[in-house]
């Protein structure tokens, strides 16, 4: 279990190694980590150099923070994230988010690869997350609550910040990148879902499914960060097409969509900076 002091210590290390905190941090999903490599004047800090920090084991995930400039705007990227299916406790997934908050980051932009449940979607599409459904049975806030971090019972009714969503929609529109908006359902994984589970998710109102993001979002909401989430639909979810789902396909499609993804994220960051949303 991490303490308030563990969070403060790790945040101090980020400040020492990466300089002052940017307003906005990015969590890069499967196959989208290349964005961090394109940052200018970058400095990085490996997760393994931070006492107590989890480490990434998932394919397509490096394990470091990279701070740098995206078209002149300072940003911090988490290149590599943690998933409960790797064996991490949900509270371990909350730790990096809390460290970012303690460091001074106020907006968290989370990205992921996801399976399309909505049959109007196609592989390669982007979806702005407007809400989520937690089907994992896990929650990073289970256990003792430290009121210095956040409240025992945080409100979840507007977690995916409406103003930031509007900004993201406008940004996508202005550069001609399609952006759906929908509900993301979190499955624990690591097996992909069955067709019956995907049917259930659709009936419940999900538009996309994945194995990440929700624990970080809950932790971010708890400690008072503003959240924006973008999914790259890498495949149609189980049972929609008569073909198996593979991790290779997920990585190949997200890698193919990196250029548009990078363009969209850069514009979102620039507009957040210009409009001083933080
Ligand atoms: N299911 C769960 N997670 C995913 C999928 C999927 O179909 N595609 C990419 N991540």
Short mmCIF file of N, CA, C and O and ligand atoms in Angstrom, two decimals, residues 113-115 192-193 209-211 234-235 250, ligand 1:
data_model
loop_
_atom_site.label_atom_id
_atom_site.label_comp_id
_atom_site.label_asym_id
_atom_site.label_seq_id
_atom_site.Cartn_x
_atom_site.Cartn_y
_atom_site.Cartn_z
N UNK A 113 -5.94 1.41 -26.77
CA UNK A 113 -6.44 0.63 -27.90
C UNK A 113 -7.69 -0.08 -27.39
O UNK A 113 -7.71 -0.56 -26.25
N UNK A 114 -8.73 -0.15 -28.20
CA UNK A 114 -9.98 -0.74 -27.73
C UNK A 114 -10.67 -1.51 -28.85
O UNK A 114 -10.43 -1.25 -30.04
N UNK A 115 -11.51 -2.43 -28.45
CA UNK A 115 -12.33 -3.17 -29.41
C UNK A 115 -13.63 -2.42 -29.65
O UNK A 115 -14.24 -1.91 -28.70
N UNK A 192 -9.23 -11.93 -24.44
CA UNK A 192 -10.23 -11.08 -25.07
C UNK A 192 -11.60 -11.59 -24.66
O UNK A 192 -11.75 -12.73 -24.19
N UNK A 193 -12.62 -10.78 -24.85
CA UNK A 193 -13.96 -11.12 -24.41
C UNK A 193 -14.55 -12.21 -25.30
O UNK A 193 -14.11 -12.43 -26.43
N UNK A 209 -14.64 -1.61 -25.86
CA UNK A 209 -14.18 -2.36 -24.68
C UNK A 209 -12.65 -2.38 -24.66
O UNK A 209 -12.00 -2.38 -25.70
N UNK A 210 -12.12 -2.44 -23.45
CA UNK A 210 -10.67 -2.53 -23.31
C UNK A 210 -10.29 -2.98 -21.91
O UNK A 210 -11.16 -3.21 -21.06
N UNK A 211 -8.97 -3.07 -21.70
CA UNK A 211 -8.46 -3.64 -20.45
C UNK A 211 -7.68 -2.61 -19.63
O UNK A 211 -6.86 -2.98 -18.79
N UNK A 234 -9.08 -0.62 -32.54
CA UNK A 234 -8.09 -1.39 -33.31
C UNK A 234 -8.68 -2.63 -33.95
O UNK A 234 -8.04 -3.25 -34.81
N UNK A 235 -9.87 -3.00 -33.53
CA UNK A 235 -10.50 -4.22 -34.04
C UNK A 235 -11.97 -4.16 -33.67
O UNK A 235 -12.34 -3.41 -32.75
N UNK A 250 -4.03 -5.59 -32.96
CA UNK A 250 -4.24 -4.40 -32.12
C UNK A 250 -3.05 -3.44 -32.28
O UNK A 250 -3.23 -2.24 -32.54
N1 LIG B 1 -10.99 -6.23 -26.16
C1 LIG B 1 -10.32 -5.77 -25.07
N2 LIG B 1 -9.28 -4.98 -25.15
C2 LIG B 1 -8.88 -4.59 -26.38
C3 LIG B 1 -9.52 -5.03 -27.54
C4 LIG B 1 -10.64 -5.89 -27.42
O1 LIG B 1 -11.28 -6.31 -28.41
N3 LIG B 1 -8.86 -4.46 -28.60
C5 LIG B 1 -7.86 -3.72 -28.06
N4 LIG B 1 -7.86 -3.80 -26.72
#
